[in-house]
Structures are given as C-alpha cells and as structure tokens.
Amino acid sequence: MTSTTPTLVAAAAALNASKIYGKNDSEVRALDDVTVDFAEGQFTAIMGPSGSGKSTLMHCLAGLDTLTLGKVFIDGTDLSGLNDRELTVLRREQVGFIFQAYNLIPTLTALENITLPLDLGGVDVDEAWLNEVVSAVKLESRLTHRPSELSGGQQQRVAVARALASRPKIIFADEPTGNLDSRSGAEILAFMRHAVNDLGQTIVMVTHDPVAAAYADRVVFLADGKVVDEVSSPTSEQVLDRMKKLGS
Ligand code: ADP
Ligand code: MG
C-alpha cells in the first residue's frame, strides 16, 4: 500500500519518520514510521482524522519542526544535515508554507505581506508573476489594506499569494480553504491546480474536504501517525468512500 523505497530526490520525502511527543505514559506518536514522497510537479492532498499527524508531517517536511527518528528531504537535501543558517536559507528559497492561521504580519499591507519572503531574501519581484498571483486570488483592490481590515477569506488569500509569489520548489498548505466559502475556496483550488499544471509547481495540501482533495493528483491518507492508504487521480466520491472506510 505504501511505497517502501521513497524517491529521495522527489520534491519532498520522509524516510522512516517518527515524531514522538512526551515520555512514557504520556507519549504521543504524532508520526509513526512514515515513509512517503511527493513528486515534483504534482498536487498531493493529505487527509485523515484530526490528530492523525497531518500538520506534524508537513511541519517536519518543511523544516519548521524536527523529527525524533528518521529523515526528511527537500529536493534531495537531507534536512538533518543542515545547520540553522542553511535551514533558514533552504526554507526561504525552496519552501512556501500556508498556515491554517494565516500568520500575516499585522503592521504590513496585503502587498507587503505577499512580497515579504522575497524582500527578506533580497530577491527581485517578478512583476508579471506577482500580478498573475494577485489577480488569481482576487486581491487587486485590497493590496493597501492591513490584515485587520480584511475578512478571514481575504487574509487566507493573502497567505496563499505570499506562498506562491516566490515560486518555491514546494508549497505546503495546511487547510488553505478551511475558512473560505465554497466559491472563494474553489477559486484558490483552481489557481493552485493552474500553478501545478502550467508552471510545474509542487503542492502538498492538507484538507478535510473531499471536493478540495479531488483537485489533487493524489490523496495520501494518514491515521494514528501512519500512512494507511492512497488514491491517484481521485474523484470526490472515491475520496469520500475511502474516508468512510477509514472511519474518518
Ligand atoms: P492533525 O494535523 O492531523 O490534526 P497533528 O499533527 O496536529 O494532527 O497532531 C498529531 C498528534 O500529535 C496529536 O495527537 C496531537 O495532540 C499531538 N501533538 C501535536 N503537537 C504536539 C505538541 N507540541 N505536544 C504534544 N503533542 C502534540
Ligand atoms: Mg492539523
């Protein structure tokens, strides 16, 4: 069911990855020997019940958290072999992360938030691409507003645009459409699909929504910190069916 030998040169991979919180009686295995890879230019959805380890897996793959056992790779680079400075550079240049809670900077405008990773990295903004991203998330008329002046959905769209702006090697998105109405959600998913199809972007997205998962090329199911199933070219019906079987 799960591949035993991941392609370590995939855009991202985990090899026998375990993350254990606490000790003895209070021990929680958030990840329990996970081996999985995410091919370049693919859109993958990660699904599973609450507490199954989805966020932990993405945080560890993105270098935002460290494993207890095992290894994670970004584009073939073993993250455990990097020092703090190298990890910071890799995260900034190769990884985009869309957090569940947006994580926007309150004192910056929407546009400043979107270009922040580029500004921090001293990278010139690709204006044509930036315009395409901004128009895809329909933020043209909101660029000078601060997060407090934006709705939840608009803040989420800023967070999505920020991740896409630098065209990172891989984007991790933790329930990017969870706070959006279905129409705004569909627009963001369609744009993510476009970025994968037409620009070769790699995206890994956590979602609870079978309709959102059906935008992906592949769905990986987690339960109790393990990969328990996967589906290629999913339809929302197939995803729902698997979710029922897995009791999630
Ligand atoms: P998901 O994103 O699938 O809902 P998480 O990856 O957030 O799940 O969590 C997986 C498991 O690890 C859960 O049982 C959760 O309670 C536990 N966990 C997550 N973060 C911590 C932490 N910082 N300390 C202790 N336990 C944690
Ligand atoms: Mg989570």
PDB file of C-alpha atoms and ligand atoms in Angstrom:
ATOM      1  CA  MET A   1       0.000   0.000   0.000  1.00  0.00           C
ATOM      2  CA  THR A   2       2.762   2.463   0.933  1.00  0.00           C
ATOM      3  CA  SER A   3       5.957   2.545  -1.062  1.00  0.00           C
ATOM      4  CA  THR A   4       8.925   1.232   0.867  1.00  0.00           C
ATOM      5  CA  THR A   5      11.664   2.990  -1.052  1.00  0.00           C
ATOM      6  CA  PRO A   6      10.844   6.640  -1.496  1.00  0.00           C
ATOM      7  CA  THR A   7      12.491   8.642  -4.226  1.00  0.00           C
ATOM      8  CA  LEU A   8      14.683  10.786  -2.072  1.00  0.00           C
ATOM      9  CA  VAL A   9      15.193  13.242  -4.924  1.00  0.00           C
ATOM     10  CA  ALA A  10      11.460  13.888  -5.022  1.00  0.00           C
ATOM     11  CA  ALA A  11      10.426  17.460  -4.223  1.00  0.00           C
ATOM     12  CA  ALA A  12       9.926  16.248  -0.645  1.00  0.00           C
ATOM     13  CA  ALA A  13      10.286  12.887   1.067  1.00  0.00           C
ATOM     14  CA  ALA A  14      10.109  11.353   4.519  1.00  0.00           C
ATOM     15  CA  LEU A  15      12.018   8.174   5.335  1.00  0.00           C
ATOM     16  CA  ASN A  16      11.000   6.184   8.423  1.00  0.00           C
ATOM     17  CA  ALA A  17       9.913   9.436  10.001  1.00  0.00           C
ATOM     18  CA  SER A  18       8.706   9.376  13.609  1.00  0.00           C
ATOM     19  CA  LYS A  19       7.783  12.281  15.831  1.00  0.00           C
ATOM     20  CA  ILE A  20       7.223  11.427  19.470  1.00  0.00           C
ATOM     21  CA  TYR A  21       5.885  13.955  21.965  1.00  0.00           C
ATOM     22  CA  GLY A  22       6.159  13.412  25.708  1.00  0.00           C
ATOM     23  CA  LYS A  23       7.622  10.405  27.510  1.00  0.00           C
ATOM     24  CA  ASN A  24       6.460   7.041  28.887  1.00  0.00           C
ATOM     25  CA  ASP A  25       2.750   7.074  29.771  1.00  0.00           C
ATOM     26  CA  SER A  26       2.116  10.439  28.154  1.00  0.00           C
ATOM     27  CA  GLU A  27       3.966   9.509  24.945  1.00  0.00           C
ATOM     28  CA  VAL A  28       2.213  10.502  21.716  1.00  0.00           C
ATOM     29  CA  ARG A  29       3.466   9.172  18.388  1.00  0.00           C
ATOM     30  CA  ALA A  30       2.353  12.006  16.149  1.00  0.00           C
ATOM     31  CA  LEU A  31       4.230  10.303  13.288  1.00  0.00           C
ATOM     32  CA  ASP A  32       4.921   6.585  13.451  1.00  0.00           C
ATOM     33  CA  ASP A  33       7.479   5.404  10.888  1.00  0.00           C
ATOM     34  CA  VAL A  34       6.164   7.339   7.907  1.00  0.00           C
ATOM     35  CA  THR A  35       7.796   6.761   4.529  1.00  0.00           C
ATOM     36  CA  VAL A  36       6.311   8.813   1.710  1.00  0.00           C
ATOM     37  CA  ASP A  37       7.443  11.012  -1.142  1.00  0.00           C
ATOM     38  CA  PHE A  38       5.950  13.879  -3.092  1.00  0.00           C
ATOM     39  CA  ALA A  39       6.885  14.032  -6.768  1.00  0.00           C
ATOM     40  CA  GLU A  40       7.898  17.270  -8.401  1.00  0.00           C
ATOM     41  CA  GLY A  41       5.106  18.967 -10.315  1.00  0.00           C
ATOM     42  CA  GLN A  42       2.369  17.070  -8.501  1.00  0.00           C
ATOM     43  CA  PHE A  43      -0.511  18.292  -6.368  1.00  0.00           C
ATOM     44  CA  THR A  44      -0.999  15.966  -3.385  1.00  0.00           C
ATOM     45  CA  ALA A  45      -3.710  16.128  -0.746  1.00  0.00           C
ATOM     46  CA  ILE A  46      -3.147  14.754   2.756  1.00  0.00           C
ATOM     47  CA  MET A  47      -6.259  13.627   4.589  1.00  0.00           C
ATOM     48  CA  GLY A  48      -7.012  11.919   7.871  1.00  0.00           C
ATOM     49  CA  PRO A  49      -8.835  12.393  11.151  1.00  0.00           C
ATOM     50  CA  SER A  50      -7.983  15.243  13.488  1.00  0.00           C
ATOM     51  CA  GLY A  51      -4.822  14.331  15.414  1.00  0.00           C
ATOM     52  CA  SER A  52      -3.591  11.841  12.774  1.00  0.00           C
ATOM     53  CA  GLY A  53      -0.328  13.751  12.245  1.00  0.00           C
ATOM     54  CA  LYS A  54      -1.056  15.778   9.098  1.00  0.00           C
ATOM     55  CA  SER A  55       0.265  19.107  10.399  1.00  0.00           C
ATOM     56  CA  THR A  56       3.218  17.426  12.107  1.00  0.00           C
ATOM     57  CA  LEU A  57       4.221  15.724   8.846  1.00  0.00           C
ATOM     58  CA  MET A  58       4.045  18.969   6.878  1.00  0.00           C
ATOM     59  CA  HIS A  59       5.905  20.973   9.551  1.00  0.00           C
ATOM     60  CA  CYS A  60       8.703  18.377   9.636  1.00  0.00           C
ATOM     61  CA  LEU A  61       8.913  18.169   5.826  1.00  0.00           C
ATOM     62  CA  ALA A  62       9.083  21.967   5.639  1.00  0.00           C
ATOM     63  CA  GLY A  63      11.886  22.165   8.217  1.00  0.00           C
ATOM     64  CA  LEU A  64       9.681  24.034  10.705  1.00  0.00           C
ATOM     65  CA  ASP A  65       9.947  21.199  13.214  1.00  0.00           C
ATOM     66  CA  THR A  66      12.360  18.284  13.672  1.00  0.00           C
ATOM     67  CA  LEU A  67      11.780  14.535  13.745  1.00  0.00           C
ATOM     68  CA  THR A  68      12.516  12.239  16.687  1.00  0.00           C
ATOM     69  CA  LEU A  69      13.633   9.454  14.300  1.00  0.00           C
ATOM     70  CA  GLY A  70      14.105   9.177  10.562  1.00  0.00           C
ATOM     71  CA  LYS A  71      14.875  11.722   7.876  1.00  0.00           C
ATOM     72  CA  VAL A  72      13.160  14.273   5.672  1.00  0.00           C
ATOM     73  CA  PHE A  73      14.439  15.516   2.341  1.00  0.00           C
ATOM     74  CA  ILE A  74      13.626  18.602   0.287  1.00  0.00           C
ATOM     75  CA  ASP A  75      14.695  18.225  -3.335  1.00  0.00           C
ATOM     76  CA  GLY A  76      17.174  15.548  -2.302  1.00  0.00           C
ATOM     77  CA  THR A  77      18.683  17.535   0.588  1.00  0.00           C
ATOM     78  CA  ASP A  78      18.633  15.762   3.966  1.00  0.00           C
ATOM     79  CA  LEU A  79      17.401  18.491   6.336  1.00  0.00           C
ATOM     80  CA  SER A  80      19.130  16.870   9.316  1.00  0.00           C
ATOM     81  CA  GLY A  81      22.469  17.601   7.632  1.00  0.00           C
ATOM     82  CA  LEU A  82      21.899  21.368   7.598  1.00  0.00           C
ATOM     83  CA  ASN A  83      22.897  23.893  10.243  1.00  0.00           C
ATOM     84  CA  ASP A  84      20.410  26.579  11.363  1.00  0.00           C
ATOM     85  CA  ARG A  85      21.581  29.102   8.805  1.00  0.00           C
ATOM     86  CA  GLU A  86      21.437  26.637   5.912  1.00  0.00           C
ATOM     87  CA  LEU A  87      17.994  25.515   7.019  1.00  0.00           C
ATOM     88  CA  THR A  88      16.758  29.109   7.123  1.00  0.00           C
ATOM     89  CA  VAL A  89      18.030  29.709   3.591  1.00  0.00           C
ATOM     90  CA  LEU A  90      16.503  26.463   2.286  1.00  0.00           C
ATOM     91  CA  ARG A  91      13.148  27.298   3.877  1.00  0.00           C
ATOM     92  CA  ARG A  92      13.179  30.803   2.458  1.00  0.00           C
ATOM     93  CA  GLU A  93      14.259  29.832  -1.052  1.00  0.00           C
ATOM     94  CA  GLN A  94      12.608  26.476  -1.613  1.00  0.00           C
ATOM     95  CA  VAL A  95       9.596  26.163   0.660  1.00  0.00           C
ATOM     96  CA  GLY A  96       6.316  28.064   0.792  1.00  0.00           C
ATOM     97  CA  PHE A  97       4.020  27.409   3.732  1.00  0.00           C
ATOM     98  CA  ILE A  98       0.368  28.360   4.006  1.00  0.00           C
ATOM     99  CA  PHE A  99      -0.576  28.165   7.673  1.00  0.00           C
ATOM    100  CA  GLN A 100      -4.003  27.321   8.985  1.00  0.00           C
ATOM    101  CA  ALA A 101      -3.934  30.582  10.968  1.00  0.00           C
ATOM    102  CA  TYR A 102      -2.616  32.714   8.046  1.00  0.00           C
ATOM    103  CA  ASN A 103       0.356  34.118  10.083  1.00  0.00           C
ATOM    104  CA  LEU A 104       0.225  37.537   8.394  1.00  0.00           C
ATOM    105  CA  ILE A 105       2.197  40.489   9.788  1.00  0.00           C
ATOM    106  CA  PRO A 106      -0.440  42.904  11.175  1.00  0.00           C
ATOM    107  CA  THR A 107       1.527  46.100  10.547  1.00  0.00           C
ATOM    108  CA  LEU A 108       2.174  45.349   6.854  1.00  0.00           C
ATOM    109  CA  THR A 109      -0.259  45.852   3.987  1.00  0.00           C
ATOM    110  CA  ALA A 110      -1.538  42.898   1.968  1.00  0.00           C
ATOM    111  CA  LEU A 111       1.014  43.595  -0.790  1.00  0.00           C
ATOM    112  CA  GLU A 112       3.873  43.952   1.706  1.00  0.00           C
ATOM    113  CA  ASN A 113       2.861  40.646   3.286  1.00  0.00           C
ATOM    114  CA  ILE A 114       2.817  38.941  -0.121  1.00  0.00           C
ATOM    115  CA  THR A 115       6.287  40.166  -1.089  1.00  0.00           C
ATOM    116  CA  LEU A 116       7.827  39.772   2.392  1.00  0.00           C
ATOM    117  CA  PRO A 117       9.624  36.455   1.697  1.00  0.00           C
ATOM    118  CA  LEU A 118      11.108  37.954  -1.488  1.00  0.00           C
ATOM    119  CA  ASP A 119      12.113  41.142   0.319  1.00  0.00           C
ATOM    120  CA  LEU A 120      13.743  39.160   3.135  1.00  0.00           C
ATOM    121  CA  GLY A 121      15.645  37.063   0.629  1.00  0.00           C
ATOM    122  CA  GLY A 122      16.752  40.132  -1.340  1.00  0.00           C
ATOM    123  CA  VAL A 123      15.081  38.663  -4.410  1.00  0.00           C
ATOM    124  CA  ASP A 124      13.664  40.902  -7.144  1.00  0.00           C
ATOM    125  CA  VAL A 125       9.918  40.633  -7.554  1.00  0.00           C
ATOM    126  CA  ASP A 126       8.797  39.115 -10.865  1.00  0.00           C
ATOM    127  CA  GLU A 127       6.089  41.705 -11.555  1.00  0.00           C
ATOM    128  CA  ALA A 128       4.289  39.703 -14.238  1.00  0.00           C
ATOM    129  CA  TRP A 129       4.037  36.657 -11.985  1.00  0.00           C
ATOM    130  CA  LEU A 130       3.077  38.782  -8.971  1.00  0.00           C
ATOM    131  CA  ASN A 131       0.256  40.352 -10.985  1.00  0.00           C
ATOM    132  CA  GLU A 132      -0.948  36.932 -12.069  1.00  0.00           C
ATOM    133  CA  VAL A 133      -0.931  35.652  -8.489  1.00  0.00           C
ATOM    134  CA  VAL A 134      -2.695  38.751  -7.140  1.00  0.00           C
ATOM    135  CA  SER A 135      -5.368  38.604  -9.815  1.00  0.00           C
ATOM    136  CA  ALA A 136      -5.883  34.855  -9.318  1.00  0.00           C
ATOM    137  CA  VAL A 137      -6.594  35.391  -5.634  1.00  0.00           C
ATOM    138  CA  LYS A 138      -8.652  38.492  -6.499  1.00  0.00           C
ATOM    139  CA  LEU A 139      -6.830  40.869  -4.205  1.00  0.00           C
ATOM    140  CA  GLU A 140      -6.196  43.746  -6.644  1.00  0.00           C
ATOM    141  CA  SER A 141      -8.430  46.138  -4.737  1.00  0.00           C
ATOM    142  CA  ARG A 142      -7.162  45.120  -1.302  1.00  0.00           C
ATOM    143  CA  LEU A 143      -3.400  45.431  -1.679  1.00  0.00           C
ATOM    144  CA  THR A 144      -3.022  48.523   0.504  1.00  0.00           C
ATOM    145  CA  HIS A 145      -5.168  47.144   3.357  1.00  0.00           C
ATOM    146  CA  ARG A 146      -3.753  45.696   6.550  1.00  0.00           C
ATOM    147  CA  PRO A 147      -4.862  42.223   7.724  1.00  0.00           C
ATOM    148  CA  SER A 148      -7.211  43.715  10.361  1.00  0.00           C
ATOM    149  CA  GLU A 149      -9.079  45.448   7.523  1.00  0.00           C
ATOM    150  CA  LEU A 150      -9.549  42.175   5.604  1.00  0.00           C
ATOM    151  CA  SER A 151     -12.062  39.360   6.031  1.00  0.00           C
ATOM    152  CA  GLY A 152     -10.846  35.900   7.041  1.00  0.00           C
ATOM    153  CA  GLY A 153     -11.167  34.723   3.457  1.00  0.00           C
ATOM    154  CA  GLN A 154      -9.189  37.693   2.151  1.00  0.00           C
ATOM    155  CA  GLN A 155      -6.458  37.096   4.750  1.00  0.00           C
ATOM    156  CA  GLN A 156      -6.264  33.481   3.635  1.00  0.00           C
ATOM    157  CA  ARG A 157      -5.936  34.626   0.025  1.00  0.00           C
ATOM    158  CA  VAL A 158      -3.041  36.903   1.062  1.00  0.00           C
ATOM    159  CA  ALA A 159      -1.391  33.899   2.732  1.00  0.00           C
ATOM    160  CA  VAL A 160      -1.844  31.818  -0.438  1.00  0.00           C
ATOM    161  CA  ALA A 161      -0.436  34.610  -2.609  1.00  0.00           C
ATOM    162  CA  ARG A 162       2.551  35.009  -0.276  1.00  0.00           C
ATOM    163  CA  ALA A 163       3.414  31.323  -0.657  1.00  0.00           C
ATOM    164  CA  LEU A 164       3.070  31.435  -4.447  1.00  0.00           C
ATOM    165  CA  ALA A 165       4.853  34.751  -5.047  1.00  0.00           C
ATOM    166  CA  SER A 166       8.388  33.388  -4.848  1.00  0.00           C
ATOM    167  CA  ARG A 167       7.538  30.234  -6.847  1.00  0.00           C
ATOM    168  CA  PRO A 168       9.194  27.975  -4.280  1.00  0.00           C
ATOM    169  CA  LYS A 169      10.224  24.426  -5.108  1.00  0.00           C
ATOM    170  CA  ILE A 170       7.352  23.159  -2.994  1.00  0.00           C
ATOM    171  CA  ILE A 171       4.339  24.649  -1.249  1.00  0.00           C
ATOM    172  CA  PHE A 172       2.827  23.108   1.870  1.00  0.00           C
ATOM    173  CA  ALA A 173      -0.706  24.260   2.620  1.00  0.00           C
ATOM    174  CA  ASP A 174      -2.457  23.366   5.881  1.00  0.00           C
ATOM    175  CA  GLU A 175      -6.197  23.510   5.139  1.00  0.00           C
ATOM    176  CA  PRO A 176      -5.841  26.550   2.875  1.00  0.00           C
ATOM    177  CA  THR A 177      -9.529  26.657   2.061  1.00  0.00           C
ATOM    178  CA  GLY A 178     -10.813  25.683   5.506  1.00  0.00           C
ATOM    179  CA  ASN A 179     -12.027  29.196   6.332  1.00  0.00           C
ATOM    180  CA  LEU A 180     -13.323  30.135   2.907  1.00  0.00           C
ATOM    181  CA  ASP A 181     -16.795  29.985   1.435  1.00  0.00           C
ATOM    182  CA  SER A 182     -17.063  27.363  -1.296  1.00  0.00           C
ATOM    183  CA  ARG A 183     -16.745  29.868  -4.150  1.00  0.00           C
ATOM    184  CA  SER A 184     -13.552  31.520  -2.822  1.00  0.00           C
ATOM    185  CA  GLY A 185     -12.241  28.070  -1.957  1.00  0.00           C
ATOM    186  CA  ALA A 186     -12.877  26.820  -5.483  1.00  0.00           C
ATOM    187  CA  GLU A 187     -11.049  29.828  -6.953  1.00  0.00           C
ATOM    188  CA  ILE A 188      -7.980  29.202  -4.799  1.00  0.00           C
ATOM    189  CA  LEU A 189      -8.001  25.473  -5.594  1.00  0.00           C
ATOM    190  CA  ALA A 190      -8.334  26.200  -9.308  1.00  0.00           C
ATOM    191  CA  PHE A 191      -5.378  28.567  -9.086  1.00  0.00           C
ATOM    192  CA  MET A 192      -3.283  26.007  -7.237  1.00  0.00           C
ATOM    193  CA  ARG A 193      -4.207  23.478  -9.935  1.00  0.00           C
ATOM    194  CA  HIS A 194      -3.151  26.004 -12.612  1.00  0.00           C
ATOM    195  CA  ALA A 195       0.189  26.603 -10.849  1.00  0.00           C
ATOM    196  CA  VAL A 196       0.829  22.840 -10.910  1.00  0.00           C
ATOM    197  CA  ASN A 197      -0.340  22.230 -14.496  1.00  0.00           C
ATOM    198  CA  ASP A 198       1.116  25.255 -16.209  1.00  0.00           C
ATOM    199  CA  LEU A 199       4.118  26.178 -14.071  1.00  0.00           C
ATOM    200  CA  GLY A 200       5.216  22.840 -12.661  1.00  0.00           C
ATOM    201  CA  GLN A 201       4.596  23.966  -9.073  1.00  0.00           C
ATOM    202  CA  THR A 202       4.646  21.184  -6.460  1.00  0.00           C
ATOM    203  CA  ILE A 203       1.920  21.442  -3.802  1.00  0.00           C
ATOM    204  CA  VAL A 204       1.123  19.339  -0.734  1.00  0.00           C
ATOM    205  CA  MET A 205      -2.159  20.313   0.893  1.00  0.00           C
ATOM    206  CA  VAL A 206      -3.967  19.128   3.992  1.00  0.00           C
ATOM    207  CA  THR A 207      -7.730  19.143   3.643  1.00  0.00           C
ATOM    208  CA  HIS A 208     -10.830  17.613   5.233  1.00  0.00           C
ATOM    209  CA  ASP A 209     -12.909  18.307   2.160  1.00  0.00           C
ATOM    210  CA  PRO A 210     -13.308  15.537  -0.475  1.00  0.00           C
ATOM    211  CA  VAL A 211     -14.186  18.171  -3.085  1.00  0.00           C
ATOM    212  CA  ALA A 212     -10.923  20.027  -2.395  1.00  0.00           C
ATOM    213  CA  ALA A 213      -8.993  16.732  -2.426  1.00  0.00           C
ATOM    214  CA  ALA A 214     -10.383  15.952  -5.888  1.00  0.00           C
ATOM    215  CA  TYR A 215      -8.349  18.884  -7.280  1.00  0.00           C
ATOM    216  CA  ALA A 216      -5.208  16.931  -6.377  1.00  0.00           C
ATOM    217  CA  ASP A 217      -3.340  14.315  -8.426  1.00  0.00           C
ATOM    218  CA  ARG A 218      -3.080  12.030  -5.435  1.00  0.00           C
ATOM    219  CA  VAL A 219      -4.511  11.718  -1.940  1.00  0.00           C
ATOM    220  CA  VAL A 220      -2.461  10.254   0.927  1.00  0.00           C
ATOM    221  CA  PHE A 221      -4.451   9.155   3.985  1.00  0.00           C
ATOM    222  CA  LEU A 222      -2.989   9.269   7.492  1.00  0.00           C
ATOM    223  CA  ALA A 223      -4.360   7.601  10.632  1.00  0.00           C
ATOM    224  CA  ASP A 224      -2.622   7.438  14.016  1.00  0.00           C
ATOM    225  CA  GLY A 225       0.589   8.835  12.586  1.00  0.00           C
ATOM    226  CA  LYS A 226       0.814   6.266   9.778  1.00  0.00           C
ATOM    227  CA  VAL A 227       0.180   6.350   6.039  1.00  0.00           C
ATOM    228  CA  VAL A 228      -2.748   3.960   5.654  1.00  0.00           C
ATOM    229  CA  ASP A 229      -3.976   4.456   2.101  1.00  0.00           C
ATOM    230  CA  GLU A 230      -3.625   6.486  -1.044  1.00  0.00           C
ATOM    231  CA  VAL A 231      -5.602   7.206  -4.202  1.00  0.00           C
ATOM    232  CA  SER A 232      -4.376   8.505  -7.560  1.00  0.00           C
ATOM    233  CA  SER A 233      -6.433  10.844  -9.754  1.00  0.00           C
ATOM    234  CA  PRO A 234      -9.124  10.982  -7.090  1.00  0.00           C
ATOM    235  CA  THR A 235     -12.752  11.911  -7.552  1.00  0.00           C
ATOM    236  CA  SER A 236     -14.592  13.386  -4.572  1.00  0.00           C
ATOM    237  CA  GLU A 237     -16.790  10.241  -4.454  1.00  0.00           C
ATOM    238  CA  GLN A 238     -13.738   7.974  -4.224  1.00  0.00           C
ATOM    239  CA  VAL A 239     -12.247  10.139  -1.504  1.00  0.00           C
ATOM    240  CA  LEU A 240     -15.481  10.129   0.479  1.00  0.00           C
ATOM    241  CA  ASP A 241     -15.695   6.369   0.094  1.00  0.00           C
ATOM    242  CA  ARG A 242     -12.146   5.871   1.458  1.00  0.00           C
ATOM    243  CA  MET A 243     -12.827   8.288   4.308  1.00  0.00           C
ATOM    244  CA  LYS A 244     -15.875   6.234   5.301  1.00  0.00           C
ATOM    245  CA  LYS A 245     -13.868   3.005   5.145  1.00  0.00           C
ATOM    246  CA  LEU A 246     -11.108   4.537   7.265  1.00  0.00           C
ATOM    247  CA  GLY A 247     -13.685   5.877   9.697  1.00  0.00           C
ATOM    248  CA  SER A 248     -12.509   9.458   9.406  1.00  0.00           C
TER     249      SER A 248
HETATM  250  P1  ADP B   1      -3.517  16.804  12.624  1.00  0.00           P
HETATM  251  O1  ADP B   1      -2.887  17.967  11.924  1.00  0.00           O
HETATM  252  O2  ADP B   1      -3.701  15.594  11.762  1.00  0.00           O
HETATM  253  O3  ADP B   1      -4.829  17.183  13.268  1.00  0.00           O
HETATM  254  P2  ADP B   1      -1.260  16.999  14.419  1.00  0.00           P
HETATM  255  O4  ADP B   1      -0.107  16.715  13.544  1.00  0.00           O
HETATM  256  O5  ADP B   1      -1.516  18.421  14.776  1.00  0.00           O
HETATM  257  O6  ADP B   1      -2.570  16.315  13.815  1.00  0.00           O
HETATM  258  O7  ADP B   1      -1.082  16.188  15.780  1.00  0.00           O
HETATM  259  C1  ADP B   1      -0.786  14.801  15.824  1.00  0.00           C
HETATM  260  C2  ADP B   1      -0.750  14.325  17.262  1.00  0.00           C
HETATM  261  O8  ADP B   1       0.345  14.924  17.946  1.00  0.00           O
HETATM  262  C3  ADP B   1      -1.984  14.699  18.070  1.00  0.00           C
HETATM  263  O9  ADP B   1      -2.271  13.640  18.962  1.00  0.00           O
HETATM  264  C4  ADP B   1      -1.559  15.932  18.802  1.00  0.00           C
HETATM  265  O10 ADP B   1      -2.292  16.075  20.005  1.00  0.00           O
HETATM  266  C5  ADP B   1      -0.095  15.648  19.067  1.00  0.00           C
HETATM  267  N1  ADP B   1       0.688  16.882  19.166  1.00  0.00           N
HETATM  268  C6  ADP B   1       0.858  17.811  18.202  1.00  0.00           C
HETATM  269  N2  ADP B   1       1.674  18.802  18.612  1.00  0.00           N
HETATM  270  C7  ADP B   1       2.030  18.477  19.899  1.00  0.00           C
HETATM  271  C8  ADP B   1       2.868  19.102  20.881  1.00  0.00           C
HETATM  272  N3  ADP B   1       3.520  20.246  20.625  1.00  0.00           N
HETATM  273  N4  ADP B   1       2.985  18.477  22.082  1.00  0.00           N
HETATM  274  C9  ADP B   1       2.365  17.308  22.332  1.00  0.00           C
HETATM  275  N5  ADP B   1       1.568  16.677  21.444  1.00  0.00           N
HETATM  276  C10 ADP B   1       1.406  17.252  20.243  1.00  0.00           C
HETATM  277 MG    MG B   2      -3.572  19.949  11.670  1.00  0.00          MG
END
